[in-house]
């Protein structure tokens, strides 16, 4: 048996999952958190259950040592499941990376150079890569970029209408994110329906604390709601989504907000949180059902924005075959799905209320039998997609 270790590294934590290379089953997973703090924490879910312990974890390298200790003591043994690859989630690949890429010193330099486009993510992703390479020096490491799936966008879709020279010098354009999820979900939807991916016009709604829409034509991303950063587009837990840029100029002049103040406002104090005081959709829904007008408004704005993107993307695609909801909110909030799809019969979308309300962890159809557009709920699995892409990259590099 062999496996792929998938790593998603943040600045003070990292998640990991061990996935069997052949069966694609998850063998173990875990979380190392509070890195650099006195009370670090390690959670490991192995074949015999979950173990948790507190220990000092001064840096990512120490975190990987703790992970190795957990595999050795709690299982499964990495000796019995040798690694084919270590796959790393990297948020921003700019326009340089359009496929899973074996990590070399030059690739590390490029990831670091792109940090100005994702200052909260790329440096942390790189920390995890470097620590993992120390822990597994003889195993291929692969970077899988959130932006890569959207490299198929046409210039008309990714170009902002600002001074062209200035934009080029500072790499200002739309890149898109959640690409690993959009790729996995669109391919899974086609397989679930038994239809060729290349023949389908799809829209995927990845709705979680971060949210994005993607229009996919024949398996290729042709439009997506996030832009140069993950701030553009839909209403999110704490992020504003679409906004007239003059709002920032107005607030800078009238409210005397600095660049950092505006960054904090739009990324951490807007979205559902800014509108209702609650950043979790479940809490917003509960408050709205209890008569809270601001919570109801937050839901209405969210639904309005989603309908806007659904209509626009259906027009861009020239029709729609499959619409899929995924991620935490998309998979679990039946009421939101019903509100978004209400009144969209003009687009050929008819929801089956009973199917929509039914609870299930698997992929399922929630549209009515007479709906021209098939509406699905498909659980996303970004770790599995990273595992698949990592194996692909390693096999192509070795001619296997």
Tab-separated table of C-alpha atoms in Angstrom:
chain	number	residue	atom	x	y	z
A	1	UNK	CA	0.000	0.000	0.000
A	2	UNK	CA	1.161	3.533	-0.751
A	3	UNK	CA	-0.354	6.906	0.055
A	4	UNK	CA	-0.324	10.644	-0.523
A	5	UNK	CA	-0.020	13.066	2.363
A	6	UNK	CA	-2.055	16.221	1.713
A	7	UNK	CA	-1.047	19.347	3.646
A	8	UNK	CA	-2.927	22.634	3.994
A	9	UNK	CA	-0.677	25.008	5.898
A	10	UNK	CA	-1.601	28.267	7.597
A	11	UNK	CA	0.592	30.695	9.476
A	12	UNK	CA	-0.057	29.156	12.898
A	13	UNK	CA	-1.529	25.765	12.010
A	14	UNK	CA	-1.700	23.064	9.374
A	15	UNK	CA	-4.188	20.368	8.473
A	16	UNK	CA	-3.152	17.056	6.993
A	17	UNK	CA	-4.757	13.953	5.526
A	18	UNK	CA	-3.271	10.633	4.474
A	19	UNK	CA	-5.035	9.182	1.425
A	20	UNK	CA	-4.541	5.710	-0.038
A	21	UNK	CA	-3.133	6.060	-3.546
A	22	UNK	CA	-5.185	3.218	-5.004
A	23	UNK	CA	-8.493	3.170	-3.113
A	24	UNK	CA	-8.573	6.936	-2.481
A	25	UNK	CA	-9.756	6.241	1.047
A	26	UNK	CA	-8.736	8.544	3.866
A	27	UNK	CA	-6.437	6.621	6.217
A	28	UNK	CA	-5.864	9.378	8.774
A	29	UNK	CA	-6.196	13.105	9.250
A	30	UNK	CA	-5.225	15.698	11.764
A	31	UNK	CA	-4.651	19.264	12.802
A	32	UNK	CA	-1.599	20.906	14.332
A	33	UNK	CA	-2.529	24.327	15.708
A	34	UNK	CA	-1.310	27.198	17.883
A	35	UNK	CA	2.142	26.945	16.338
A	36	UNK	CA	4.487	29.412	18.032
A	37	UNK	CA	2.316	29.677	21.139
A	38	UNK	CA	3.115	28.125	24.535
A	39	UNK	CA	0.102	25.817	24.406
A	40	UNK	CA	0.314	24.115	21.022
A	41	UNK	CA	-2.299	21.491	20.197
A	42	UNK	CA	-2.203	18.294	18.151
A	43	UNK	CA	-5.278	16.327	17.006
A	44	UNK	CA	-4.805	13.051	15.135
A	45	UNK	CA	-7.598	10.860	13.754
A	46	UNK	CA	-6.255	7.408	13.027
A	47	UNK	CA	-7.589	3.861	12.670
A	48	UNK	CA	-8.182	3.567	16.426
A	49	UNK	CA	-9.953	6.862	16.915
A	50	UNK	CA	-9.030	10.426	17.758
A	51	UNK	CA	-6.242	11.487	20.087
A	52	UNK	CA	-5.557	14.998	21.306
A	53	UNK	CA	-2.633	16.410	23.223
A	54	UNK	CA	-1.084	19.728	24.100
A	55	UNK	CA	2.615	20.342	23.568
A	56	UNK	CA	4.994	23.126	22.681
A	57	UNK	CA	5.199	23.600	18.916
A	58	UNK	CA	7.624	26.452	18.255
A	59	UNK	CA	7.489	26.267	14.449
A	60	UNK	CA	6.166	24.273	11.507
A	61	UNK	CA	9.174	21.934	11.546
A	62	UNK	CA	8.325	20.946	15.128
A	63	UNK	CA	4.703	20.542	14.038
A	64	UNK	CA	5.692	18.013	11.396
A	65	UNK	CA	7.773	16.120	13.956
A	66	UNK	CA	4.680	15.945	16.167
A	67	UNK	CA	2.672	14.651	13.215
A	68	UNK	CA	5.278	11.965	12.511
A	69	UNK	CA	5.190	10.941	16.181
A	70	UNK	CA	1.405	10.619	15.959
A	71	UNK	CA	1.616	8.393	12.892
A	72	UNK	CA	4.207	6.238	14.653
A	73	UNK	CA	2.267	5.902	17.912
A	74	UNK	CA	-1.368	6.068	16.769
A	75	UNK	CA	-1.107	4.787	13.192
A	76	UNK	CA	-1.329	4.120	10.440
A	77	UNK	CA	2.351	3.383	10.040
A	78	UNK	CA	4.058	5.336	7.280
A	79	UNK	CA	6.426	2.382	6.894
A	80	UNK	CA	3.418	0.293	5.848
A	81	UNK	CA	2.023	3.171	3.761
A	82	UNK	CA	5.055	4.720	2.044
A	83	UNK	CA	4.403	8.098	0.496
A	84	UNK	CA	4.162	8.523	-3.253
A	85	UNK	CA	3.948	12.287	-2.793
A	86	UNK	CA	3.212	15.121	-0.411
A	87	UNK	CA	0.589	17.418	-1.927
A	88	UNK	CA	0.414	21.025	-0.777
A	89	UNK	CA	-2.424	23.475	-1.170
A	90	UNK	CA	-1.070	26.821	-2.356
A	91	UNK	CA	-3.564	29.647	-2.653
A	92	UNK	CA	-2.062	31.891	-5.335
A	93	UNK	CA	-0.201	30.751	-8.437
A	94	UNK	CA	-0.612	34.001	-10.366
A	95	UNK	CA	-0.485	33.411	-14.112
A	96	UNK	CA	2.659	31.278	-13.809
A	97	UNK	CA	1.145	28.046	-12.516
A	98	UNK	CA	-1.689	26.359	-14.398
A	99	UNK	CA	-1.192	22.732	-13.307
A	100	UNK	CA	0.060	20.717	-10.313
A	101	UNK	CA	3.778	21.402	-10.057
A	102	UNK	CA	6.673	19.489	-8.525
A	103	UNK	CA	8.224	21.761	-5.908
A	104	UNK	CA	11.776	22.807	-6.749
A	105	UNK	CA	13.841	25.672	-5.303
A	106	UNK	CA	12.731	27.810	-8.265
A	107	UNK	CA	9.070	26.995	-7.583
A	108	UNK	CA	9.563	28.049	-3.964
A	109	UNK	CA	11.036	31.350	-5.121
A	110	UNK	CA	8.039	31.908	-7.398
A	111	UNK	CA	5.539	31.121	-4.618
A	112	UNK	CA	7.344	33.608	-2.410
A	113	UNK	CA	7.381	36.217	-5.167
A	114	UNK	CA	3.603	35.868	-5.525
A	115	UNK	CA	3.087	36.570	-1.826
A	116	UNK	CA	2.227	40.199	-2.516
A	117	UNK	CA	-0.949	38.897	-4.215
A	118	UNK	CA	-1.837	36.642	-1.254
A	119	UNK	CA	0.059	37.978	1.780
A	120	UNK	CA	-2.030	36.026	4.280
A	121	UNK	CA	-1.754	32.702	2.473
A	122	UNK	CA	1.304	32.144	0.267
A	123	UNK	CA	3.921	32.759	2.995
A	124	UNK	CA	2.095	30.314	5.262
A	125	UNK	CA	1.770	27.761	2.452
A	126	UNK	CA	5.506	28.087	1.828
A	127	UNK	CA	6.290	27.569	5.514
A	128	UNK	CA	4.443	24.269	5.343
A	129	UNK	CA	6.230	23.209	2.165
A	130	UNK	CA	9.658	23.856	3.634
A	131	UNK	CA	8.874	22.113	6.906
A	132	UNK	CA	7.394	19.128	5.052
A	133	UNK	CA	10.488	18.841	2.852
A	134	UNK	CA	12.604	18.546	6.003
A	135	UNK	CA	10.305	15.836	7.336
A	136	UNK	CA	10.147	13.968	4.002
A	137	UNK	CA	13.338	14.842	2.090
A	138	UNK	CA	13.165	11.835	-0.242
A	139	UNK	CA	9.510	12.205	-1.290
A	140	UNK	CA	8.297	14.366	-4.215
A	141	UNK	CA	6.432	17.475	-3.056
A	142	UNK	CA	3.721	18.906	-5.293
A	143	UNK	CA	2.111	22.349	-5.178
A	144	UNK	CA	-1.561	22.441	-6.181
A	145	UNK	CA	-2.761	25.998	-6.756
A	146	UNK	CA	-6.268	27.319	-6.014
A	147	UNK	CA	-5.952	29.608	-9.011
A	148	UNK	CA	-4.799	27.011	-11.550
A	149	UNK	CA	-8.235	25.811	-12.690
A	150	UNK	CA	-9.116	29.353	-13.747
A	151	UNK	CA	-6.132	29.781	-16.064
A	152	UNK	CA	-8.535	28.955	-18.905
A	153	UNK	CA	-10.354	32.285	-18.483
A	154	UNK	CA	-10.283	34.405	-21.623
A	155	UNK	CA	-8.738	37.903	-21.494
A	156	UNK	CA	-12.224	39.429	-21.622
A	157	UNK	CA	-13.051	37.617	-18.382
A	158	UNK	CA	-9.857	38.272	-16.429
A	159	UNK	CA	-9.017	41.835	-17.480
A	160	UNK	CA	-9.961	44.821	-15.326
A	161	UNK	CA	-10.713	48.044	-17.205
A	162	UNK	CA	-7.941	50.151	-15.667
A	163	UNK	CA	-4.711	51.579	-17.107
A	164	UNK	CA	-3.213	48.615	-18.976
A	165	UNK	CA	0.416	49.419	-18.287
A	166	UNK	CA	-0.154	49.936	-14.585
A	167	UNK	CA	-2.132	46.695	-14.359
A	168	UNK	CA	0.594	44.749	-16.150
A	169	UNK	CA	3.400	46.116	-13.974
A	170	UNK	CA	1.597	45.230	-10.767
A	171	UNK	CA	-0.051	41.974	-11.926
A	172	UNK	CA	-3.549	43.368	-11.518
A	173	UNK	CA	-6.053	41.013	-13.118
A	174	UNK	CA	-8.658	38.459	-12.104
A	175	UNK	CA	-7.269	35.071	-11.045
A	176	UNK	CA	-10.143	33.290	-9.275
A	177	UNK	CA	-9.959	30.898	-6.334
A	178	UNK	CA	-11.538	27.693	-4.999
A	179	UNK	CA	-10.340	26.167	-8.263
A	180	UNK	CA	-9.479	22.806	-6.706
A	181	UNK	CA	-13.031	22.511	-5.372
A	182	UNK	CA	-14.678	23.709	-8.598
A	183	UNK	CA	-12.665	21.211	-10.639
A	184	UNK	CA	-13.458	18.303	-8.301
A	185	UNK	CA	-17.168	19.099	-8.021
A	186	UNK	CA	-17.755	19.660	-11.738
A	187	UNK	CA	-16.008	16.397	-12.645
A	188	UNK	CA	-17.832	14.511	-9.890
A	189	UNK	CA	-21.168	15.921	-11.054
A	190	UNK	CA	-20.560	14.680	-14.602
A	191	UNK	CA	-19.525	11.236	-13.352
A	192	UNK	CA	-22.531	11.066	-11.006
A	193	UNK	CA	-24.899	11.829	-13.876
A	194	UNK	CA	-23.077	9.481	-16.249
A	195	UNK	CA	-22.639	12.275	-18.792
A	196	UNK	CA	-19.479	13.357	-20.658
A	197	UNK	CA	-17.810	16.284	-18.917
A	198	UNK	CA	-16.932	17.852	-22.262
A	199	UNK	CA	-20.582	18.178	-23.234
A	200	UNK	CA	-21.859	19.918	-20.099
A	201	UNK	CA	-22.467	23.566	-19.314
A	202	UNK	CA	-22.199	23.831	-15.531
A	203	UNK	CA	-22.373	26.363	-12.737
A	204	UNK	CA	-20.863	25.418	-9.381
A	205	UNK	CA	-21.702	27.413	-6.251
A	206	UNK	CA	-19.047	26.874	-3.566
A	207	UNK	CA	-20.783	28.345	-0.530
A	208	UNK	CA	-18.971	28.387	2.795
A	209	UNK	CA	-17.416	31.070	4.954
A	210	UNK	CA	-15.679	31.938	1.691
A	211	UNK	CA	-17.951	31.702	-1.338
A	212	UNK	CA	-17.543	31.719	-5.098
A	213	UNK	CA	-19.423	30.865	-8.269
A	214	UNK	CA	-17.855	29.320	-11.335
A	215	UNK	CA	-19.128	28.885	-14.890
A	216	UNK	CA	-17.657	25.738	-16.450
A	217	UNK	CA	-18.042	24.903	-20.128
A	218	UNK	CA	-16.940	21.415	-21.131
A	219	UNK	CA	-14.773	21.096	-18.028
A	220	UNK	CA	-13.072	24.489	-18.515
A	221	UNK	CA	-13.528	27.452	-16.197
A	222	UNK	CA	-14.792	30.367	-18.284
A	223	UNK	CA	-15.853	32.756	-15.508
A	224	UNK	CA	-15.649	32.922	-11.733
A	225	UNK	CA	-16.765	35.422	-9.121
A	226	UNK	CA	-13.544	35.903	-7.125
A	227	UNK	CA	-10.973	38.160	-8.713
A	228	UNK	CA	-7.425	39.309	-8.059
A	229	UNK	CA	-8.054	38.283	-4.443
A	230	UNK	CA	-10.749	36.164	-2.759
A	231	UNK	CA	-12.612	39.362	-1.836
A	232	UNK	CA	-14.577	39.936	-5.046
A	233	UNK	CA	-17.941	38.362	-5.797
A	234	UNK	CA	-20.510	36.799	-3.499
A	235	UNK	CA	-21.438	37.812	0.045
A	236	UNK	CA	-19.288	35.780	2.449
A	237	UNK	CA	-18.988	35.233	6.191
A	238	UNK	CA	-16.829	38.294	6.837
A	239	UNK	CA	-15.961	39.482	3.305
A	240	UNK	CA	-17.981	42.059	1.403
A	241	UNK	CA	-17.860	40.612	-2.095
A	242	UNK	CA	-18.705	43.038	-4.926
A	243	UNK	CA	-18.424	46.708	-4.015
A	244	UNK	CA	-18.255	50.002	-5.881
A	245	UNK	CA	-14.540	50.889	-5.593
A	246	UNK	CA	-15.526	54.503	-4.959
A	247	UNK	CA	-16.825	53.359	-1.564
A	248	UNK	CA	-13.219	52.941	-0.474
A	249	UNK	CA	-12.281	56.420	-1.690
A	250	UNK	CA	-15.305	57.874	0.092
A	251	UNK	CA	-14.499	56.117	3.386
A	252	UNK	CA	-10.849	57.106	3.181
A	253	UNK	CA	-11.832	60.755	2.761
A	254	UNK	CA	-14.843	61.001	5.029
A	255	UNK	CA	-14.157	58.381	7.725
A	256	UNK	CA	-10.361	58.828	7.559
A	257	UNK	CA	-9.797	55.089	7.160
A	258	UNK	CA	-6.280	54.008	6.227
A	259	UNK	CA	-5.393	51.307	3.711
A	260	UNK	CA	-5.023	48.820	6.561
A	261	UNK	CA	-8.354	49.947	8.054
A	262	UNK	CA	-10.095	49.344	4.728
A	263	UNK	CA	-8.436	45.940	4.375
A	264	UNK	CA	-9.664	45.005	7.859
A	265	UNK	CA	-13.154	46.312	7.114
A	266	UNK	CA	-13.679	44.486	3.817
A	267	UNK	CA	-12.028	41.176	4.743
A	268	UNK	CA	-12.923	40.745	8.416
A	269	UNK	CA	-15.831	43.025	9.331
A	270	UNK	CA	-18.116	42.850	6.299
A	271	UNK	CA	-20.300	40.190	4.663
A	272	UNK	CA	-22.783	38.456	6.937
A	273	UNK	CA	-20.913	39.729	9.985
A	274	UNK	CA	-21.046	43.337	8.869
A	275	UNK	CA	-24.722	43.174	7.948
A	276	UNK	CA	-26.033	41.204	10.916
A	277	UNK	CA	-23.322	40.978	13.568
A	278	UNK	CA	-23.067	37.241	12.899
A	279	UNK	CA	-20.533	35.621	10.572
A	280	UNK	CA	-21.975	32.088	10.561
A	281	UNK	CA	-24.878	31.411	8.200
A	282	UNK	CA	-26.533	29.125	10.760
A	283	UNK	CA	-26.617	31.919	13.329
A	284	UNK	CA	-27.893	34.384	10.750
A	285	UNK	CA	-30.681	31.991	9.778
A	286	UNK	CA	-31.711	31.436	13.401
A	287	UNK	CA	-31.802	35.175	14.059
A	288	UNK	CA	-33.777	35.867	10.881
A	289	UNK	CA	-36.327	33.209	11.786
A	290	UNK	CA	-36.637	34.915	15.173
A	291	UNK	CA	-37.582	38.227	13.585
A	292	UNK	CA	-34.195	39.967	13.448
A	293	UNK	CA	-34.533	42.415	10.537
A	294	UNK	CA	-30.798	42.871	9.979
A	295	UNK	CA	-30.294	39.107	9.801
A	296	UNK	CA	-33.151	38.871	7.307
A	297	UNK	CA	-31.535	41.606	5.241
A	298	UNK	CA	-28.213	39.743	5.292
A	299	UNK	CA	-29.945	36.663	3.875
A	300	UNK	CA	-31.793	38.714	1.266
A	301	UNK	CA	-28.595	40.391	0.073
A	302	UNK	CA	-26.859	36.996	-0.112
A	303	UNK	CA	-29.688	35.471	-2.138
A	304	UNK	CA	-29.963	38.515	-4.424
A	305	UNK	CA	-26.250	38.330	-5.242
A	306	UNK	CA	-26.434	34.593	-5.950
A	307	UNK	CA	-29.385	35.020	-8.294
A	308	UNK	CA	-27.476	37.771	-10.085
A	309	UNK	CA	-24.510	35.482	-10.746
A	310	UNK	CA	-26.695	32.538	-11.766
A	311	UNK	CA	-28.435	34.616	-14.408
A	312	UNK	CA	-25.227	36.180	-15.684
A	313	UNK	CA	-23.367	32.891	-15.919
A	314	UNK	CA	-26.237	31.136	-17.658
A	315	UNK	CA	-26.118	33.884	-20.294
A	316	UNK	CA	-22.315	33.619	-20.628
A	317	UNK	CA	-22.539	29.861	-21.073
A	318	UNK	CA	-25.347	30.161	-23.602
A	319	UNK	CA	-27.508	27.792	-21.552
A	320	UNK	CA	-27.166	25.567	-18.527
A	321	UNK	CA	-27.215	21.801	-18.046
A	322	UNK	CA	-26.142	21.356	-14.414
A	323	UNK	CA	-26.159	23.591	-11.353
A	324	UNK	CA	-24.362	22.269	-8.279
A	325	UNK	CA	-24.248	23.448	-4.668
A	326	UNK	CA	-21.213	22.515	-2.592
A	327	UNK	CA	-19.165	23.368	0.548
A	328	UNK	CA	-20.491	23.775	4.094
A	329	UNK	CA	-23.389	26.134	3.436
A	330	UNK	CA	-24.161	24.894	-0.057
A	331	UNK	CA	-24.298	21.269	1.069
A	332	UNK	CA	-26.270	21.777	4.289
A	333	UNK	CA	-28.552	24.819	4.038
A	334	UNK	CA	-31.679	23.602	2.245
A	335	UNK	CA	-33.539	26.831	3.005
A	336	UNK	CA	-30.891	28.943	1.289
A	337	UNK	CA	-30.922	26.667	-1.764
A	338	UNK	CA	-34.701	27.018	-1.983
A	339	UNK	CA	-34.535	30.806	-1.687
A	340	UNK	CA	-31.831	31.089	-4.347
A	341	UNK	CA	-33.734	28.921	-6.836
A	342	UNK	CA	-37.179	30.402	-6.179
A	343	UNK	CA	-38.546	32.077	-9.296
A	344	UNK	CA	-35.846	30.732	-11.614
A	345	UNK	CA	-38.228	28.642	-13.709
A	346	UNK	CA	-37.490	31.127	-16.507
A	347	UNK	CA	-33.981	29.614	-16.588
A	348	UNK	CA	-35.373	26.085	-16.722
A	349	UNK	CA	-34.751	25.414	-13.009
A	350	UNK	CA	-37.412	23.639	-10.970
A	351	UNK	CA	-36.607	22.490	-7.444
A	352	UNK	CA	-38.144	19.398	-5.822
A	353	UNK	CA	-38.850	20.544	-2.234
A	354	UNK	CA	-38.758	17.046	-0.753
A	355	UNK	CA	-35.489	16.124	-2.418
A	356	UNK	CA	-34.006	19.447	-1.365
A	357	UNK	CA	-35.022	18.945	2.267
A	358	UNK	CA	-33.796	15.342	2.483
A	359	UNK	CA	-30.590	14.892	4.455
A	360	UNK	CA	-27.755	13.013	2.807
A	361	UNK	CA	-23.972	13.101	2.837
A	362	UNK	CA	-23.607	11.888	-0.726
A	363	UNK	CA	-24.126	13.456	-4.127
A	364	UNK	CA	-27.809	13.824	-4.939
A	365	UNK	CA	-30.314	15.388	-7.336
A	366	UNK	CA	-32.595	18.017	-5.791
A	367	UNK	CA	-34.341	19.262	-8.941
A	368	UNK	CA	-37.753	18.100	-10.111
A	369	UNK	CA	-38.022	15.448	-12.806
A	370	UNK	CA	-39.328	18.022	-15.290
A	371	UNK	CA	-36.560	20.542	-14.609
A	372	UNK	CA	-34.609	21.405	-17.781
A	373	UNK	CA	-31.560	22.044	-15.585
A	374	UNK	CA	-30.343	19.293	-13.279
A	375	UNK	CA	-29.665	20.703	-9.812
A	376	UNK	CA	-27.297	18.758	-7.577
A	377	UNK	CA	-25.728	18.828	-4.164
A	378	UNK	CA	-22.192	17.403	-4.357
A	379	UNK	CA	-19.942	17.349	-1.282
A	380	UNK	CA	-16.565	18.798	-2.137
A	381	UNK	CA	-13.325	16.988	-1.304
A	382	UNK	CA	-10.390	19.261	-1.967
A	383	UNK	CA	-7.947	16.938	-0.194
A	384	UNK	CA	-8.842	14.068	-2.514
A	385	UNK	CA	-8.467	16.352	-5.540
A	386	UNK	CA	-5.038	17.514	-4.317
A	387	UNK	CA	-4.065	13.863	-3.834
A	388	UNK	CA	-5.123	13.012	-7.386
A	389	UNK	CA	-3.326	15.962	-8.911
A	390	UNK	CA	-0.181	15.256	-6.892
A	391	UNK	CA	-0.067	11.666	-8.121
A	392	UNK	CA	-0.626	12.880	-11.677
A	393	UNK	CA	2.275	15.313	-11.426
A	394	UNK	CA	4.634	12.704	-9.988
A	395	UNK	CA	3.715	10.100	-12.594
A	396	UNK	CA	4.156	12.569	-15.437
A	397	UNK	CA	7.531	13.666	-14.085
A	398	UNK	CA	8.756	10.073	-13.933
A	399	UNK	CA	7.109	8.909	-17.132
A	400	UNK	CA	4.932	6.517	-15.146
